[in-house]
Coordinates of C-alpha atoms in Angstrom, one line a residue:
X1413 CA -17.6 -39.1 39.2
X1414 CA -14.7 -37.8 37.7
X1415 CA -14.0 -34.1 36.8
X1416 CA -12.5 -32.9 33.4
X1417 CA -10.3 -30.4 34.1
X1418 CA -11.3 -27.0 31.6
X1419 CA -8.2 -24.8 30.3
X1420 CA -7.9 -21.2 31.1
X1421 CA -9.4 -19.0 28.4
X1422 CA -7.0 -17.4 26.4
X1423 CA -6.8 -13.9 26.6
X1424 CA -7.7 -12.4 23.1
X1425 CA -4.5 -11.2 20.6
X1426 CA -4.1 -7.7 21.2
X1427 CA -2.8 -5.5 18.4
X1428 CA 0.5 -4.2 18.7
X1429 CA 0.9 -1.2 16.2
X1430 CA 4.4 0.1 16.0
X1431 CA 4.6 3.5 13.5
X1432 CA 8.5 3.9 12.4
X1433 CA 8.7 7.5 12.1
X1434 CA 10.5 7.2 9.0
X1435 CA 7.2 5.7 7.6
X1436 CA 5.4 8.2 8.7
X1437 CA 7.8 11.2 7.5
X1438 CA 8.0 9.2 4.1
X1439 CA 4.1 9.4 4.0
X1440 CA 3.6 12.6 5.2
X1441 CA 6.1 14.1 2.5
X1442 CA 4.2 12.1 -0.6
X1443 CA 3.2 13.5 -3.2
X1444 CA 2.0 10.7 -4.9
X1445 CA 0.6 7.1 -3.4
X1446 CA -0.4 3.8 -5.0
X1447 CA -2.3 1.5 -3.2
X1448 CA -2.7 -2.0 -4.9
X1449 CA -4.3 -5.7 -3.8
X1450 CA -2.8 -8.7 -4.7
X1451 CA -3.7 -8.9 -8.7
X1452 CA -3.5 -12.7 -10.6
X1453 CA -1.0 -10.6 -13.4
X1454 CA 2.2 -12.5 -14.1
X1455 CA 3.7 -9.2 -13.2
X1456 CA 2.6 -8.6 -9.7
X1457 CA 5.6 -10.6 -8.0
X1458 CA 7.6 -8.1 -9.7
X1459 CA 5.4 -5.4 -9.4
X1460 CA 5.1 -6.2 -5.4
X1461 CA 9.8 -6.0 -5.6
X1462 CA 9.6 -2.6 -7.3
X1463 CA 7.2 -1.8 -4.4
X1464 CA 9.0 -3.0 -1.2
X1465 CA 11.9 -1.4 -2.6
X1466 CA 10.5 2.2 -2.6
X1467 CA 11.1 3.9 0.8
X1468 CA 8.2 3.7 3.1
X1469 CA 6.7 1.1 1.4
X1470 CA 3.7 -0.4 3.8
X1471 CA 1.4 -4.0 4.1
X1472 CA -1.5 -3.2 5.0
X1473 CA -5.6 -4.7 5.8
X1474 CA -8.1 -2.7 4.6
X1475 CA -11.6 -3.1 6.3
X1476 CA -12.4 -6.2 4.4
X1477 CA -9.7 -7.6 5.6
X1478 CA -7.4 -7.5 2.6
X1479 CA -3.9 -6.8 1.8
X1480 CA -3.1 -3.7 0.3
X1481 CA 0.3 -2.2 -0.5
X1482 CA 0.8 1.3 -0.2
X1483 CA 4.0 2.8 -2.2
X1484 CA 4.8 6.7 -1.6
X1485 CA 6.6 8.7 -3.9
X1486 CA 8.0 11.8 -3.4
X1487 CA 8.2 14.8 -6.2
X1488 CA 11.9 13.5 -6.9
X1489 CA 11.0 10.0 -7.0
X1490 CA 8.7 10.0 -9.9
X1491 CA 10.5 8.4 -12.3
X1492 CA 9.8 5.4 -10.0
X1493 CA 6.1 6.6 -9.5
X1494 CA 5.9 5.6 -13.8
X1495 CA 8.1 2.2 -13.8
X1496 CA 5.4 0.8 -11.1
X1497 CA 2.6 2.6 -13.0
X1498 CA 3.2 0.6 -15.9
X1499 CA 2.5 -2.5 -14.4
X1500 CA -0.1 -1.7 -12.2
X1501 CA -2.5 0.7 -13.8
X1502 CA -5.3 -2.0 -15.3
X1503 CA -4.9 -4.0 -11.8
X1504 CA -8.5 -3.4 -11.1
X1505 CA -7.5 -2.5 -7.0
X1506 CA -5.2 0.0 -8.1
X1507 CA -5.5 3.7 -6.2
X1508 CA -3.6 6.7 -6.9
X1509 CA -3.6 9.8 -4.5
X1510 CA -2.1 12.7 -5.3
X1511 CA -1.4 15.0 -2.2
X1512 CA -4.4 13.2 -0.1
X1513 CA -6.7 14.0 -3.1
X1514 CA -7.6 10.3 -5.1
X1515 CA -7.3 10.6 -8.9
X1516 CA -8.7 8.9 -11.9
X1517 CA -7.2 6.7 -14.5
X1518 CA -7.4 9.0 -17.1
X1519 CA -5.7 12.4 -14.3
X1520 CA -3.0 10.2 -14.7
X1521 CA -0.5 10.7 -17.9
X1522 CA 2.6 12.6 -17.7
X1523 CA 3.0 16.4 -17.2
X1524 CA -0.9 15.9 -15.9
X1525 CA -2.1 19.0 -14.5
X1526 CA -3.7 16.6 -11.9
X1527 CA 0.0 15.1 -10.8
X1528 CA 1.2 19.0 -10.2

């Protein structure tokens, strides 16, 4: 009779979650955010550079377990907030917030009262 010797279980992967402050601050201090998903537009590699480059730029899984990128933009910064805008406003995962507050497509033009 011979015995088969069983490996230890493995200890399920814990999450480690590290917040860099600066994240946070950069969040905390925008006044606008868009949240996107990966889109099948031959702009979204570009779209995704323009994003990363933006100061507390995020990757992040919703619930559903998808990506989503989160850019912040402060009020000084939103001349960047409208070069990203014009790529991704059709992207059907696109989500603006302005000041916690999510806006509609059409809130969002410039000099909107909505973006104040």
């Amino acid at each position: 009779l011979f015995t088969v010797a069983q490996p230890a279980p493995e200890k399920p992967a814990e999450w480690n979650i590290v917040v860099d402050q600066d994240d946070n601050s950069e969040l905390s201090q925008a006044h606008v955010i868009i949240e996107f998903r990966q889109s099948r537009s031959e702009y979204f590699p570009f779209a995704l550079r323009q994003a990363q480059k933006q100061r507390g730029f995020a990757q992040l899984l919703d619930e559903d377990r998808h990506i989503v990128y989160r850019v912040p933009f402060r009020r000084n910064d939103m001349r960047r907030f409208w070069q990203l805008w014009q790529y991704v406003q059709s992207w059907s995962s696109t989500r603006v917030y302005c000041q916690g507050r999510e806006l509609e497509r059409w809130q969002i033009y410039p000099y909107s009262q909505y973006l104040r």
